[in-house]
Structures are given as C-alpha cells and as structure tokens.
XYZ file of C-alpha atoms in Angstrom:
315
model
C 14.633 -21.310 -2.822
C 10.371 -22.102 -1.988
C 7.238 -19.978 -4.109
C 6.955 -16.885 -2.897
C 3.529 -17.373 -1.202
C 5.025 -20.110 1.331
C 7.945 -17.701 1.845
C 5.237 -15.430 2.834
C 3.255 -17.331 5.119
C 6.155 -18.616 6.983
C 6.927 -14.988 7.600
C 3.493 -13.848 8.879
C 3.519 -17.033 11.005
C 6.799 -15.595 12.219
C 4.951 -12.268 12.768
C 2.139 -13.580 13.988
C 4.360 -15.198 17.009
C 6.036 -11.714 17.753
C 3.353 -9.815 18.201
C 1.915 -12.662 20.546
C 5.139 -11.830 22.589
C 4.707 -7.791 22.539
C 0.623 -7.735 23.797
C 1.545 -10.705 26.375
C 4.070 -8.677 28.109
C 0.952 -4.938 27.623
C -1.393 -7.174 28.792
C 0.481 -8.200 32.273
C 1.152 -4.686 32.881
C -2.264 -3.848 32.513
C -3.125 -6.884 34.811
C -0.437 -4.733 37.143
C -2.485 -1.458 36.676
C -5.872 -1.923 36.248
C -6.014 -3.658 39.981
C -2.919 -1.258 41.621
C -4.643 1.717 39.845
C -8.916 0.576 41.191
C -7.504 -0.836 44.501
C -5.797 2.304 45.746
C -8.935 4.801 43.713
C -11.284 3.306 46.018
C -9.331 2.998 49.489
C -7.839 6.789 48.639
C -11.723 7.526 47.183
C -10.082 9.282 43.905
C -12.809 8.748 41.177
C -10.002 10.120 38.572
C -7.790 6.982 39.402
C -10.503 4.718 39.709
C -11.380 6.099 36.103
C -8.046 5.830 34.732
C -8.349 2.008 36.458
C -11.344 1.162 34.284
C -9.462 2.739 31.470
C -5.775 0.125 31.622
C -8.769 -2.736 32.725
C -10.471 -1.704 28.877
C -6.542 -2.317 27.348
C -7.034 -5.666 28.358
C -10.129 -6.783 26.107
C -8.240 -4.743 23.431
C -4.647 -7.471 23.947
C -7.391 -10.377 23.733
C -8.865 -9.195 20.458
C -5.216 -9.455 19.285
C -3.773 -12.191 20.683
C -7.191 -13.864 19.510
C -7.029 -12.135 15.828
C -3.480 -12.552 15.389
C -4.387 -15.918 15.193
C -6.964 -15.610 11.917
C -5.630 -12.346 9.962
C -1.893 -14.464 9.226
C -4.015 -17.148 7.840
C -3.640 -18.483 4.250
C -6.227 -17.132 1.284
C -8.737 -20.199 0.603
C -11.341 -20.294 -1.706
C -13.646 -18.209 0.264
C -11.655 -15.526 1.069
C -8.471 -15.383 -1.817
C -7.927 -12.802 -0.780
C -5.859 -14.004 2.248
C -7.633 -12.771 6.210
C -6.062 -9.236 6.259
C -8.666 -7.271 6.845
C -8.674 -8.851 9.759
C -6.327 -6.926 11.696
C -8.515 -3.820 10.497
C -11.454 -4.966 12.318
C -9.077 -5.786 15.251
C -8.516 -2.326 15.124
C -11.390 -0.597 15.245
C -12.987 -2.846 18.002
C -10.348 -1.717 19.753
C -11.287 1.760 19.055
C -14.945 1.521 20.007
C -13.996 0.113 22.805
C -11.780 3.368 23.708
C -14.306 5.146 22.937
C -16.834 3.791 24.816
C -15.103 3.827 28.218
C -14.545 7.708 27.312
C -17.857 8.351 27.370
C -19.196 6.499 30.102
C -16.250 8.265 32.352
C -16.855 11.222 30.772
C -21.068 10.541 31.677
C -19.999 9.190 36.036
C -18.013 12.414 35.943
C -20.121 15.315 34.721
C -23.280 13.252 36.848
C -21.020 13.080 40.034
C -20.297 17.519 39.582
C -23.813 17.589 38.793
C -24.847 16.062 41.620
C -22.668 17.902 44.268
C -21.602 14.752 45.051
C -17.213 15.603 45.411
C -16.492 14.030 48.312
C -12.198 14.489 49.714
C -10.574 12.657 47.638
C -7.001 11.429 47.365
C -4.348 9.763 49.098
C -0.735 9.050 48.869
C -1.457 5.140 47.575
C -4.048 6.754 44.147
C -1.374 9.600 43.610
C 1.632 6.933 43.236
C -1.052 4.705 41.380
C -0.889 7.404 39.613
C 2.517 8.215 38.803
C 3.373 4.404 38.534
C 0.516 4.168 35.704
C 2.941 7.521 33.466
C 5.684 6.072 33.407
C 4.903 2.282 32.810
C 2.794 3.336 30.193
C 4.931 5.165 28.594
C 7.709 3.148 28.305
C 5.029 0.422 26.836
C 3.816 2.749 24.651
C 8.139 3.704 23.331
C 8.432 -0.201 23.140
C 5.596 -1.097 21.338
C 5.128 1.812 19.201
C 8.844 0.730 18.136
C 7.561 -3.087 17.704
C 4.485 -1.885 15.395
C 7.024 -0.104 13.061
C 9.167 -3.262 12.811
C 6.081 -5.578 12.245
C 3.782 -2.932 9.510
C 0.942 -3.866 12.135
C -1.972 -1.658 12.378
C -3.292 -4.003 15.577
C 0.018 -3.535 17.638
C 0.443 0.307 16.577
C -3.657 0.869 17.957
C -2.790 -1.409 21.043
C 0.340 0.899 21.167
C -1.273 4.211 21.464
C -3.789 2.841 23.189
C -0.763 2.461 25.992
C -0.028 6.412 25.623
C -3.839 7.787 25.610
C -3.453 5.426 29.208
C -0.128 7.297 30.141
C -1.194 11.043 29.208
C -4.714 11.157 31.198
C -2.709 10.147 34.161
C -0.698 12.941 34.353
C -3.763 15.204 35.240
C -4.856 12.501 37.120
C -1.738 12.210 39.056
C -2.247 16.603 39.423
C -5.693 15.911 40.173
C -4.772 13.396 43.403
C -2.152 16.080 44.496
C -4.631 19.575 44.645
C -6.897 17.293 46.540
C -4.516 15.497 49.315
C -2.994 19.107 50.185
C -5.576 21.341 49.200
C -9.206 19.557 50.346
C -11.646 22.214 49.178
C -10.474 21.658 45.750
C -11.825 18.044 46.368
C -14.263 18.436 43.009
C -11.157 18.594 40.631
C -10.928 14.897 41.182
C -14.362 15.066 38.661
C -12.294 17.629 36.215
C -9.644 14.920 36.350
C -11.517 12.589 35.484
C -13.241 14.815 32.520
C -10.294 15.542 31.141
C -9.262 11.681 31.066
C -12.450 11.145 28.962
C -10.989 13.520 25.555
C -7.735 11.683 25.846
C -9.288 8.467 25.574
C -12.003 9.670 23.015
C -8.294 11.648 20.658
C -6.618 8.277 20.788
C -9.857 6.806 19.936
C -9.707 8.580 16.891
C -6.860 8.388 15.900
C -6.964 3.942 16.431
C -10.217 4.157 14.334
C -9.777 6.309 11.201
C -6.957 4.468 9.846
C -9.134 0.989 10.651
C -12.436 2.408 8.906
C -9.637 3.727 5.693
C -9.103 0.381 5.598
C -12.481 -1.177 5.553
C -13.680 1.514 3.151
C -10.221 0.281 0.138
C -8.617 3.650 1.130
C -5.923 3.503 -1.320
C -2.382 4.777 -1.441
C -1.324 8.250 -1.672
C 0.376 9.921 -5.058
C 3.464 9.660 -4.198
C 3.346 5.755 -3.291
C 1.435 5.472 -7.091
C 4.934 7.039 -8.452
C 7.294 5.104 -7.403
C 4.819 2.212 -8.002
C 5.140 2.948 -11.737
C 8.923 3.787 -11.784
C 9.449 0.627 -9.970
C 7.453 -0.633 -13.115
C 9.005 1.056 -15.525
C 12.717 0.394 -14.536
C 11.957 -3.604 -14.928
C 12.954 -4.472 -19.400
C 10.353 -5.089 -21.784
C 7.990 -2.343 -20.057
C 6.943 0.460 -22.116
C 3.955 2.498 -20.412
C 1.669 2.002 -16.837
C -1.856 2.947 -16.889
C -5.110 2.404 -15.180
C -3.265 1.697 -11.609
C -5.091 0.755 -8.534
C -4.154 0.368 -5.026
C -5.703 -0.657 -1.610
C -4.441 -1.810 1.909
C -5.214 -5.587 2.910
C -4.121 -4.715 6.322
C -0.796 -2.787 6.611
C 0.953 -4.139 3.161
C -0.841 -2.888 -0.191
C -2.339 -5.090 -3.098
C -2.276 -3.153 -6.027
C -3.714 -3.642 -10.196
C -2.217 -2.472 -13.027
C -2.156 -2.105 -16.744
C 1.614 -1.743 -18.543
C 2.638 -1.948 -21.756
C 4.678 -4.201 -23.460
C 6.022 -4.512 -27.353
C 2.722 -5.270 -29.286
C 4.828 -8.105 -31.522
C 6.375 -10.173 -28.166
C 4.981 -13.944 -28.144
C 2.273 -14.984 -25.428
C 5.483 -16.496 -23.713
C 7.464 -13.567 -23.437
C 4.444 -11.472 -22.193
C 4.122 -13.756 -19.511
C 7.552 -13.591 -18.187
C 7.553 -9.627 -17.920
C 4.605 -10.034 -15.917
C 6.541 -11.872 -13.493
C 9.979 -10.317 -13.838
C 7.383 -6.917 -12.844
C 5.268 -8.695 -9.747
C 8.582 -10.138 -8.612
C 9.868 -6.190 -8.738
C 6.822 -5.147 -6.811
C 6.846 -7.518 -4.291
C 10.520 -7.288 -3.216
C 11.471 -6.779 0.046
C 13.854 -3.671 -1.545
C 10.859 -1.774 -3.301
C 9.347 -2.365 0.089
C 11.833 -0.009 1.681
C 12.672 1.896 -1.038
C 8.392 2.747 -1.945
C 7.807 2.758 2.030
C 4.958 -0.310 1.848
C 4.646 -3.760 1.609
C 2.954 -5.113 -1.222
C 0.690 -8.186 -0.757
C -0.033 -9.021 -4.509
C -0.458 -7.932 -7.895
C -2.786 -8.223 -10.472
C -0.825 -7.309 -14.005
C -2.335 -6.644 -17.186
C -0.206 -7.151 -20.201
C -1.521 -4.342 -23.446
C 0.331 -4.211 -26.496
C 2.252 -1.114 -26.799
C 1.424 1.841 -28.498
C 2.919 6.254 -29.160
C -0.636 7.144 -27.638
C -0.293 4.453 -24.468
C -0.740 6.638 -21.549
C 2.244 6.408 -19.057
C 4.228 5.242 -21.645
C 7.842 6.610 -21.487
C-alpha cells in the first residue's frame, strides 16, 4: 500500500477533477441564463430581469475562480507551504462571497436611484417572464445537484457555488412576480424596481452565508466540543494511550488539522512510544474516523508524555 501522503495526493487530484466537472456544468448554465435574462430584460424593459441577469453573470466570475483555484489548493505541501495549500479554497470561497455582495449592493443602488427619480417605465414582457421562470427552475436544479456534490467532495468552494445558484433561483421568484405584475398591471410598473431591490437582499444574504465560514477558517477556527470529544475517544481507544490532553484543532479548508498530547506508560522505550504515536495517527486519519466524527482529519501532530495518575483526561 502506498504511503498515506501519496494516497492523499491521489485522492485530492481525483477530487479536483470532480470539482472541475461540477463547476464547468454550472459555468455553461450560467452563460446561457445570463445572456437569456439580460437580453430578455432589455427587450422587455425590465430592470429586475436585467439585474437578475447581471447576478447570474457575476456567477461566471466565481466559476472561473473555482476552476483556477482548484488547481492550486490540491497541490501537495512544499518547502514554502508545509501544511499544503488548502486555505486557498477558503480564500476562493471568500472571494465568491465578496463579489456576490458587491453585485447585490450595485443592484440595490441602481434600483433605489431609479425609484427616487421616478424613472420607472412600463416594464415587462412574456419573454422577460419566461427568462425569470427559466432561472428559477434551472438554478434550483443546479443548486440541488451542486450541493449534493459539495457534501460528497467536502468542498467549501463548491458549497459556496451551490449557495450562489440557490440565491439566483430564490431571487428569480420575486423577479417573475414583479414582471407578471408589471405586464398585466402597467400602472404598477414600479414593482419591477421593488423586485430588483428584493433580489439585492437575497444576494447579500447568500454572500453572508458564504463569507462567514470562509472567514472562520482563515482565522483558524477550531472544531466544536462534540467533534473534540469524539477525537479524544478515538485516541483513548488506541492500545497504549492512557490519557489525552491539550487538544488543539484548526480547519484547513474542509479538513481538520489537530495537535494533541497523549500520555503513555513512562517505562516504555522511545521506539514503543513512537509506534503508539504512529498507530494513533493512522487511527485518527482513517476514513472510519472521518465518518464517525463528521470531518476528515488532514494531519495529526502527536506529542508523547509519560503517564501518571494526575494526567488530565487520564483513564
């Protein structure tokens, strides 16, 4: 069996290929929808549909960020980056959130200025309505599929892209309603601008849900108490480990880096203590442990201490 580092590299490369495939599907759907919605919005004089098309157009930037970024964050550790490059995935996810927030603010400002200047005109057409409804259906399907892939791949960036699709689908619902009202009740054409404002709120909400986990990861947020407890249980199940203490964790992308002290019988030789440490590392980084604790462990730094009755977390 190849070393764990080689197996991890092969797994990361396979994961990168799948992430690229999922993202390319979303990219071409976004190309179609952005052209369709912007064109239909201009022809139907619907600011809301044009704004929705711009939102979709911004998704292309995030798709490109993922397609480029995945080539780097799966790169193996090197001298300059001994812990690997997985933080780049969080940085890509954060960039997606910031771009999404910028698009939301821009749409809100444009709609508010037009409402303030009373520049709402007769808006809406059957083509614009069809574009909005198509966006609801296609983007919701794309969200569900991408979200499922994100769970399978344990990818923060793919999950951010999935939420991007969901925000497009949800925001297109009030857009379709606004276009329908403007189409059949021309006196209420300002509803189209209200729809654009509603879109901006959905976009900003999606941006927040994307940015917060990415920021937490970049700030070295650790695992919660339940995950830490399961890590300690796993460590204590390894023969020779008599206590666990000073456990520290931090996320690298969707994986967890851990640092912990374990206590062993002080009369053991250095070689025996080293064997226990390797067995513990294998146990913590195994697929079975990842499934049990709910997160994959990227690496474990283990400190061996001599055991005595007052050792914290002793058994």
